[in-house]
PDB file of C-alpha atoms in Angstrom:
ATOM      1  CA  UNK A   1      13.254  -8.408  -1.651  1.00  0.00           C
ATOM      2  CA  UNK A   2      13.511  -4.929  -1.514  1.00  0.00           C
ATOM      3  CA  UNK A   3      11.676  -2.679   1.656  1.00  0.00           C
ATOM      4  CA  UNK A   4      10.636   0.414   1.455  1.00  0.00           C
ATOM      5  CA  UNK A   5       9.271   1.859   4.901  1.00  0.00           C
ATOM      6  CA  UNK A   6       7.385   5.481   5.507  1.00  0.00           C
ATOM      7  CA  UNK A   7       6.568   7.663   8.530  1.00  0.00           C
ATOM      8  CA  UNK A   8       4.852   8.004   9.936  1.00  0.00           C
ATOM      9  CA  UNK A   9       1.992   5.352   9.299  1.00  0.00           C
ATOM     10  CA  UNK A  10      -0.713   7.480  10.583  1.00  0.00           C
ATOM     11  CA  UNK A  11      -1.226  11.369  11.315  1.00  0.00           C
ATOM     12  CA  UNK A  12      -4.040  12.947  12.420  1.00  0.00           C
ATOM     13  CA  UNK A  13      -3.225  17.425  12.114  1.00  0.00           C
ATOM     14  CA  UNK A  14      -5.029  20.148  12.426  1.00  0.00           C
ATOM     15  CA  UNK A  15      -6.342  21.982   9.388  1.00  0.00           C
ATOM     16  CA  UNK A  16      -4.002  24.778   8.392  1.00  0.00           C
ATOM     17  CA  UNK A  17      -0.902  22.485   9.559  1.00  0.00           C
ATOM     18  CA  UNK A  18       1.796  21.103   7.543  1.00  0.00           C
ATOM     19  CA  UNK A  19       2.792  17.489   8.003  1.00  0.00           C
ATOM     20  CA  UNK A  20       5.833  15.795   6.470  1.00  0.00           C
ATOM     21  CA  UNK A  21       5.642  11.952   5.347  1.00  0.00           C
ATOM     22  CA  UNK A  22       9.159  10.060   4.816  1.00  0.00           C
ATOM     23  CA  UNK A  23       9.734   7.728   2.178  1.00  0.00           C
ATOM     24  CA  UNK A  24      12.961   5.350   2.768  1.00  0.00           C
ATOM     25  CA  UNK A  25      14.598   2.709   0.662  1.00  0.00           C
ATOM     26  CA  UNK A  26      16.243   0.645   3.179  1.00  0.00           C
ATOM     27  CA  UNK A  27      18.045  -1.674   1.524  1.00  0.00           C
ATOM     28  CA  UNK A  28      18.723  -0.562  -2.043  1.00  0.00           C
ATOM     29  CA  UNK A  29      19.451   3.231  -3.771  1.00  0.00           C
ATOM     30  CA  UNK A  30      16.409   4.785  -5.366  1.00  0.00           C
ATOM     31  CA  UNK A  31      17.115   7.378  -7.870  1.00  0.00           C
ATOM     32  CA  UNK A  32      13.278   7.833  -8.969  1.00  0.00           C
ATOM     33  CA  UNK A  33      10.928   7.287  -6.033  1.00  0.00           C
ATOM     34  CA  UNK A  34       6.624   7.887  -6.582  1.00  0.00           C
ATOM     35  CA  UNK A  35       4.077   9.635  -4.700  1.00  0.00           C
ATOM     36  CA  UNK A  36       0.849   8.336  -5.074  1.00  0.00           C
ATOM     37  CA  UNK A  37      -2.638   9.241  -3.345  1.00  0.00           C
ATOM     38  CA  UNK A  38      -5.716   6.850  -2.500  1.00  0.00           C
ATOM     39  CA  UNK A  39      -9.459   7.658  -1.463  1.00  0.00           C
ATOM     40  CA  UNK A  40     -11.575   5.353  -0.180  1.00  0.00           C
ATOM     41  CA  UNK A  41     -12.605   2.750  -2.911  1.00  0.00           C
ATOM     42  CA  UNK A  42     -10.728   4.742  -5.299  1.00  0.00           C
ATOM     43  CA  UNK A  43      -7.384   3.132  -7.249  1.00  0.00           C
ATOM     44  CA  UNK A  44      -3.877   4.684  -6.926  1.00  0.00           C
ATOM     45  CA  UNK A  45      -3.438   7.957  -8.226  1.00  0.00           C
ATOM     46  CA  UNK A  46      -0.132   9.094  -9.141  1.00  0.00           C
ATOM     47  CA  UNK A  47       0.841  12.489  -7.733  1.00  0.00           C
ATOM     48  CA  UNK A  48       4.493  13.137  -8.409  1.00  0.00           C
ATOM     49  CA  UNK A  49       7.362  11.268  -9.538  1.00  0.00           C
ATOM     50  CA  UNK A  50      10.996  12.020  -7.538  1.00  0.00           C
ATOM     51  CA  UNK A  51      14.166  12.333  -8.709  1.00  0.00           C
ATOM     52  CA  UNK A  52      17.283  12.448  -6.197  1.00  0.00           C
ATOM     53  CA  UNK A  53      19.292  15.569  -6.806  1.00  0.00           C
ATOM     54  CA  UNK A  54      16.483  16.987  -9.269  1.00  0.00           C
ATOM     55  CA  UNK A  55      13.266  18.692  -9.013  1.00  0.00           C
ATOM     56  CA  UNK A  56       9.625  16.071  -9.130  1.00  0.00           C
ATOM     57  CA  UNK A  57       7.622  16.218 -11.555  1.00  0.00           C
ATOM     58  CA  UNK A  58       4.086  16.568 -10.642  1.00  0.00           C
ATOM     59  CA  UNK A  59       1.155  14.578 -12.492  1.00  0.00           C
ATOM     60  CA  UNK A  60      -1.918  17.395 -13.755  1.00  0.00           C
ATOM     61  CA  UNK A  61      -3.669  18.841 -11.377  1.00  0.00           C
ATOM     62  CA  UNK A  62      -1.397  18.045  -8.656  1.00  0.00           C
ATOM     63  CA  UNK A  63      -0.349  21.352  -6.783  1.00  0.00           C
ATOM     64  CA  UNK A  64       3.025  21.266  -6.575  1.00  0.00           C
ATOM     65  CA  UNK A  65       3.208  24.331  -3.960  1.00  0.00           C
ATOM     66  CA  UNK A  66       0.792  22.257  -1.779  1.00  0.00           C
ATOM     67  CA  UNK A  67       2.496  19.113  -1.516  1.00  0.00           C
ATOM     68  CA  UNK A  68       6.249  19.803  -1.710  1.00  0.00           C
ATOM     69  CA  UNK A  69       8.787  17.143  -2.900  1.00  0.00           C
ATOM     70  CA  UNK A  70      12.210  16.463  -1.405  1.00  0.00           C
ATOM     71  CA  UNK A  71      14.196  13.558  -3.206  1.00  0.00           C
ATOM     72  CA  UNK A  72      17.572  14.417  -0.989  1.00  0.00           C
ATOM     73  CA  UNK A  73      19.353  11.096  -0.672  1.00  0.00           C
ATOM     74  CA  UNK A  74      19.165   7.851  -3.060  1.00  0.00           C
ATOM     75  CA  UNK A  75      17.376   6.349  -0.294  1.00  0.00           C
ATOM     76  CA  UNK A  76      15.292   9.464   0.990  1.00  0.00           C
ATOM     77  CA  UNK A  77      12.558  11.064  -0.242  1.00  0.00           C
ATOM     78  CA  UNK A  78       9.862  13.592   1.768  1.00  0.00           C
ATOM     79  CA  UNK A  79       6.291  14.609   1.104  1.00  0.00           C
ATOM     80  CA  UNK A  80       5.424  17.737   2.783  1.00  0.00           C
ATOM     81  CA  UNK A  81       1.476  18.618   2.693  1.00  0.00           C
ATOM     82  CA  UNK A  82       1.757  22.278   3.368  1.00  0.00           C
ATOM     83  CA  UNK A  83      -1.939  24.057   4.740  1.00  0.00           C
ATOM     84  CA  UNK A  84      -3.627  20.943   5.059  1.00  0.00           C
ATOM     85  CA  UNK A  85      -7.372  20.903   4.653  1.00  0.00           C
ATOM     86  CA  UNK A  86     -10.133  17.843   5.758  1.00  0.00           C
ATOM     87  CA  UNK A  87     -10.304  17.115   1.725  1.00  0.00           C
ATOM     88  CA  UNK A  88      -6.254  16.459   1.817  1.00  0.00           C
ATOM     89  CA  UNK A  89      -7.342  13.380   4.014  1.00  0.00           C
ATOM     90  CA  UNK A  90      -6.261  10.194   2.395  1.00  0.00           C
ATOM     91  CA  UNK A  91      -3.768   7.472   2.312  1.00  0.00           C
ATOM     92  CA  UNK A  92      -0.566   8.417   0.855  1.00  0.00           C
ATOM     93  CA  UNK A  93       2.205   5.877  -0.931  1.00  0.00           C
ATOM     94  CA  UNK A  94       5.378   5.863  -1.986  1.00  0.00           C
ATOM     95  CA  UNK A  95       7.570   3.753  -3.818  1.00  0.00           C
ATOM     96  CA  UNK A  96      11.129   3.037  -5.495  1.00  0.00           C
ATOM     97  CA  UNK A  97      11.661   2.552  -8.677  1.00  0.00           C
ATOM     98  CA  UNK A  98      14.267  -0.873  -8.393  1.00  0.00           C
ATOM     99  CA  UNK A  99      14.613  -0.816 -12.328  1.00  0.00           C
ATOM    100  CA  UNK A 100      12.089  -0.106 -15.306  1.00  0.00           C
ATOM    101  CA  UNK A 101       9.772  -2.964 -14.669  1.00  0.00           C
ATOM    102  CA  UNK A 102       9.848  -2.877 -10.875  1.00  0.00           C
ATOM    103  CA  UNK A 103       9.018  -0.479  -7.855  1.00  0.00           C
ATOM    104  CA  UNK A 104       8.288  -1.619  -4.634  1.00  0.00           C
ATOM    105  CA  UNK A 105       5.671   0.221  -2.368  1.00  0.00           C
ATOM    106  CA  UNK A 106       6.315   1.593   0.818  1.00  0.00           C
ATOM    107  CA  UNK A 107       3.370   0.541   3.823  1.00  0.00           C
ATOM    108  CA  UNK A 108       1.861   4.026   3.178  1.00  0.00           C
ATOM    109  CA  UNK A 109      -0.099   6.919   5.330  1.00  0.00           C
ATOM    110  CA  UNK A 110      -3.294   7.664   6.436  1.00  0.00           C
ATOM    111  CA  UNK A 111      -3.447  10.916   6.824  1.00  0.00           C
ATOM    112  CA  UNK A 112      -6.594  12.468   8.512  1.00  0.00           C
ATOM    113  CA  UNK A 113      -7.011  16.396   8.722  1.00  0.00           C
ATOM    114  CA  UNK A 114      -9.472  17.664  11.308  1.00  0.00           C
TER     115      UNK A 114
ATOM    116  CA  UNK B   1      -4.224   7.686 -24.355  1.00  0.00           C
ATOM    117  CA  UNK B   2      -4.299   4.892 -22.056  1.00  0.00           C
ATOM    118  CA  UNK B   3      -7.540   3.360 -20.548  1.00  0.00           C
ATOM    119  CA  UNK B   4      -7.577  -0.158 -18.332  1.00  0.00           C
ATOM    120  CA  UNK B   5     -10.897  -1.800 -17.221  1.00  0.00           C
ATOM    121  CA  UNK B   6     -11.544  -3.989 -15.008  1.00  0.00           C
ATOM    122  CA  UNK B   7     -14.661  -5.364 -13.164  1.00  0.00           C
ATOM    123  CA  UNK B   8     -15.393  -3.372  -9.954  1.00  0.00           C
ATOM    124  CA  UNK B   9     -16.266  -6.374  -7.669  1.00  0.00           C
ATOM    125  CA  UNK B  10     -16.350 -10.388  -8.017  1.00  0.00           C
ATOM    126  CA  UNK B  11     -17.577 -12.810  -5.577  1.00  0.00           C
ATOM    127  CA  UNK B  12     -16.127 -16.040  -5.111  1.00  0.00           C
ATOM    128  CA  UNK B  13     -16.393 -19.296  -2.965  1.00  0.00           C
ATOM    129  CA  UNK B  14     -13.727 -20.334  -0.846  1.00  0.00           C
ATOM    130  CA  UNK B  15     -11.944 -23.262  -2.380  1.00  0.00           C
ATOM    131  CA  UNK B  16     -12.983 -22.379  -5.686  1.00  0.00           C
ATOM    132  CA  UNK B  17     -11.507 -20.401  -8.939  1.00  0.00           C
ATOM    133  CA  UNK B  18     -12.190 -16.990  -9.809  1.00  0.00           C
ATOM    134  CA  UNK B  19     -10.737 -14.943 -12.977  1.00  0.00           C
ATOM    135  CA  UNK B  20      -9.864 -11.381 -13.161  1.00  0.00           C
ATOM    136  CA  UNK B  21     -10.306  -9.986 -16.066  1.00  0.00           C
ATOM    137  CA  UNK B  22      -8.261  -6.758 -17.038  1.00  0.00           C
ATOM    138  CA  UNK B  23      -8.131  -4.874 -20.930  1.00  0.00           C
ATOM    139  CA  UNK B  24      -6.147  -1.936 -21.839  1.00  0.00           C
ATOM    140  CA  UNK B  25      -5.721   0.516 -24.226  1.00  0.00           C
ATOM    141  CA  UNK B  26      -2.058   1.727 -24.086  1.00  0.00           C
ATOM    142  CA  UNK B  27       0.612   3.352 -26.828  1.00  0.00           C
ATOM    143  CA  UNK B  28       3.197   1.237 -26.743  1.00  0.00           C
ATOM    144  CA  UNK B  29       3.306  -1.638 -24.495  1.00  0.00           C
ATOM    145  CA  UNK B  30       6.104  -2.071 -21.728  1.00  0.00           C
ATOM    146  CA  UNK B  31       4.181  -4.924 -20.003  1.00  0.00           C
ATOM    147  CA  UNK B  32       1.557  -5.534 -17.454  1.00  0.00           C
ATOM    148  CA  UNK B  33       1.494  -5.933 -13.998  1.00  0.00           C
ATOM    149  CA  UNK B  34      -0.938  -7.022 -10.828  1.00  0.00           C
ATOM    150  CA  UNK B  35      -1.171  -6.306  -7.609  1.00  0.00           C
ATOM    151  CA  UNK B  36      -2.583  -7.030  -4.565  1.00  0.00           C
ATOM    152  CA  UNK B  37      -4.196  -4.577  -1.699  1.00  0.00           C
ATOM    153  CA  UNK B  38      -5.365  -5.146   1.376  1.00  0.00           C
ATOM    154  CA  UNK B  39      -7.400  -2.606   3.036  1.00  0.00           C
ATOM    155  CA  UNK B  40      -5.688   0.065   4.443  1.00  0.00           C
ATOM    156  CA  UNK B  41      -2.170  -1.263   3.210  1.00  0.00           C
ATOM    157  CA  UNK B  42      -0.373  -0.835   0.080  1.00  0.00           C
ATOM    158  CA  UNK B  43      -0.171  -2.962  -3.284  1.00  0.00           C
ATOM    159  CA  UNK B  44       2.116  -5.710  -3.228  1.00  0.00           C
ATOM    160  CA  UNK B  45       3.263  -7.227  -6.532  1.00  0.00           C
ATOM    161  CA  UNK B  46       1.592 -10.138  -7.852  1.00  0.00           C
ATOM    162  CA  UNK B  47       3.197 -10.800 -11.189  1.00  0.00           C
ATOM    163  CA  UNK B  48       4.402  -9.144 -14.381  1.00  0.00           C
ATOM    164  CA  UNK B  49       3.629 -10.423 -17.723  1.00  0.00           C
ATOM    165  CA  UNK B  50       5.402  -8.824 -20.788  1.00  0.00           C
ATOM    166  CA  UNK B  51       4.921 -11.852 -23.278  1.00  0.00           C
ATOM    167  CA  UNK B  52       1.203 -13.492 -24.114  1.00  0.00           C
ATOM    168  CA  UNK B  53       0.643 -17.064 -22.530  1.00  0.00           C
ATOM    169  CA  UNK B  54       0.362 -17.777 -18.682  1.00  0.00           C
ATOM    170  CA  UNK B  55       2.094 -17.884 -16.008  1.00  0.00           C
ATOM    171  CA  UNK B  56       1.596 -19.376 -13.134  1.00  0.00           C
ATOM    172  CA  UNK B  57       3.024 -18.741  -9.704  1.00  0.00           C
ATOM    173  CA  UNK B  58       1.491 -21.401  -6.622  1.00  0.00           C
ATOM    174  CA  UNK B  59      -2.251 -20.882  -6.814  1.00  0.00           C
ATOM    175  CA  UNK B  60      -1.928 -17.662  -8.819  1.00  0.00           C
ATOM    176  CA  UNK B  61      -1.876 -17.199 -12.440  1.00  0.00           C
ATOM    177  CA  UNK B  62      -1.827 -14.434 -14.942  1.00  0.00           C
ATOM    178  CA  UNK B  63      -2.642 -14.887 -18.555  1.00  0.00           C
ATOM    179  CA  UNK B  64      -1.865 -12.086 -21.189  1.00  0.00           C
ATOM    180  CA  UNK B  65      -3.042 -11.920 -25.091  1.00  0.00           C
ATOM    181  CA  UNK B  66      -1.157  -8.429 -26.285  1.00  0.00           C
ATOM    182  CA  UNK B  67      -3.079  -8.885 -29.807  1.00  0.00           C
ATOM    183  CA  UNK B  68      -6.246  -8.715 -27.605  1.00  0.00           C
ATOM    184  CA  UNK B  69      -5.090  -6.044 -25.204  1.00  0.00           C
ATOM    185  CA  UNK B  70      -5.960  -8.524 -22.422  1.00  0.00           C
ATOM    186  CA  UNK B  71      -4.938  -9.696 -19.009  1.00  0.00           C
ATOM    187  CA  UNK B  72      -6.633 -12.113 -16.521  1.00  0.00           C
ATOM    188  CA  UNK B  73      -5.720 -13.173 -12.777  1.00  0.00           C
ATOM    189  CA  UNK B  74      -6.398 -16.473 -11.984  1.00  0.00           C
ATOM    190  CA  UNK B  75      -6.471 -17.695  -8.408  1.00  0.00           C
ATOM    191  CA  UNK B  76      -6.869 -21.269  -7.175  1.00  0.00           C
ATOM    192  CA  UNK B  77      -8.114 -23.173  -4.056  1.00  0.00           C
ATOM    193  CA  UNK B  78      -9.683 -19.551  -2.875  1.00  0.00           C
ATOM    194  CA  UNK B  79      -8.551 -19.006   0.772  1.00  0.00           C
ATOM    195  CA  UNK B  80     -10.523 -16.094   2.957  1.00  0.00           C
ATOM    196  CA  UNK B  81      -7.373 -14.255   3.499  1.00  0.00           C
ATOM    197  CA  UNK B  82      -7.876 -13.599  -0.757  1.00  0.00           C
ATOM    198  CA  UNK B  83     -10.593 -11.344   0.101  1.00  0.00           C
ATOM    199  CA  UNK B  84      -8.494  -7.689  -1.407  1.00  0.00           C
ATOM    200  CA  UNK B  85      -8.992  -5.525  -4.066  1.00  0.00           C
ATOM    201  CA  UNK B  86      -6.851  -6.427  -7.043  1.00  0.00           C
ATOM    202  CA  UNK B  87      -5.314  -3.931  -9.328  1.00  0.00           C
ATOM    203  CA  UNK B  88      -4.248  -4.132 -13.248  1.00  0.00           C
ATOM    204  CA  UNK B  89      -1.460  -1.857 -13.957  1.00  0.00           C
ATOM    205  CA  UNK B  90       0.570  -1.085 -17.279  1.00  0.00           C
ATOM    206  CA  UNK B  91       3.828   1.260 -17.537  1.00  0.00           C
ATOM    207  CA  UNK B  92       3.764   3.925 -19.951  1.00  0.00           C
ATOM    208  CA  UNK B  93       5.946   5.127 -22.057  1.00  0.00           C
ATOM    209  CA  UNK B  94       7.897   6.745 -18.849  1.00  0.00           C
ATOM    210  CA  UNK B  95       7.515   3.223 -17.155  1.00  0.00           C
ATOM    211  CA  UNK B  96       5.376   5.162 -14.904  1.00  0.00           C
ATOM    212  CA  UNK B  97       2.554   2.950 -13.638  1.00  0.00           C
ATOM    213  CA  UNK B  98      -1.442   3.367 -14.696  1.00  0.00           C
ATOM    214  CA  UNK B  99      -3.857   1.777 -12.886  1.00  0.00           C
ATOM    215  CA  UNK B 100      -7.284   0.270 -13.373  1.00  0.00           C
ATOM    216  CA  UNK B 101      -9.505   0.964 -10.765  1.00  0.00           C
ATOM    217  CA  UNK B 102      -9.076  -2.130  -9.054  1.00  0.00           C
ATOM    218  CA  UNK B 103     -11.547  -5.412  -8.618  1.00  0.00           C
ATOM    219  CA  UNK B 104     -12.550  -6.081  -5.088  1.00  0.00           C
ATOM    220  CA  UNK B 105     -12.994  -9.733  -4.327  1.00  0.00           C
ATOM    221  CA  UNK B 106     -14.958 -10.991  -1.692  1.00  0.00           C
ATOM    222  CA  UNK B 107     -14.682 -14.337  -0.649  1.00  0.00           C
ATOM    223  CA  UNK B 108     -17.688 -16.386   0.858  1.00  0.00           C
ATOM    224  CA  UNK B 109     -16.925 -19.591   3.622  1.00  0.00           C
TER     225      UNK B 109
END
């Protein structure tokens, strides 16, 4: 099946710090890759959904100059978390989008701001 | 707008038979998926039902009634490493995927 792989798994920054979390396809193109964000007990919550070549397009309430989107390769996508803050602490996923009805999820992120 | 439910914990037996249960409210109707999650890791698929009856896959099944807006999991022969959370997801209209808040199953030796 497909893999999708991020980096790094875990990241522990300083508040006020950016950190950037990659998003790979490593054995397929992805045109449309996801963001999503999880809190402890909480489901998936989808935060932006990236296009290669294209601007994302961010779900409501989802800051779009906070967590900045970079789709630049069909098999690369970025997730910067610009000024990060203790309540930005969760575990971030990604996936690709193989065809309508599938995506495959990357191992995700825990990110943990201090 | 689109709603899914789904219990927020079950407790099984190991070597027994639980069901999932999962309804929905969605416009349109492009299918419905489940997932697994471990803690700490991310969902891996589970099946994809887009047409009512079951279908079964080893000692998983999933049932779906679209008249009904229903979905159930069904898992067999209950092994500890089962113990996850288990998430009920549709596509909407953008295929993007919504999400029930997920059942956490805890299996008992």
């Amino acid at each position: 099946g497909a893999v999708v792989s991020q980096h790094p798994s875990r990241v522990i920054c300083k508040s006020g710090t950016s950190v950037k979390i990659e998003c790979r396809s490593l054995d397929f193109q992805a045109t449309t890759m996801f963001w999503y964000r999880q809190f402890p007990k909480q489901s998936l919550m989808l935060m932006a959904t990236s296009n290669e070549g294209s601007k994302a397009t961010y779900e409501q309430g989802v800051e779009k100059d906070k967590f900045l989107i970079n789709h630049a390769s069909l098999t690369l996508s970025t997730l910067t978390v610009t000024s990060a803050h203790p309540e930005d602490s969760s575990f971030y996923i990604c996936s690709a989008r193989v065809s309508d009805y599938e995506q495959y999820f990357g191992p995700g992120t825990r990110l943990t701001v201090t | 707008g689109q709603n899914i439910d789904q219990p927020t914990e079950m407790t099984a037996t190991e070597g027994a038979i639980v069901q999932i249960n999962c309804t929905y409210q969605t416009s349109g109707f492009n299918g419905l998926f489940w997932y697994q999650q471990h803690a700490g890791e991310a969902p891996t698929f589970l099946s994809y039902n887009v047409l009512d009856g079951l279908e079964e896959k080893g000692r998983f099944s999933s049932f779906l009634s679209r008249s009904k807006g229903y979905s159930y999991l069904l898992l067999k022969e209950l092994q500890m490493k089962d113990s996850a959370s288990y998430l009920c997801a549709v596509p909407d209209s953008n295929y993007q995927l919504i999400w029930g808040a997920g059942t956490k199953l805890i299996i008992k030796p």
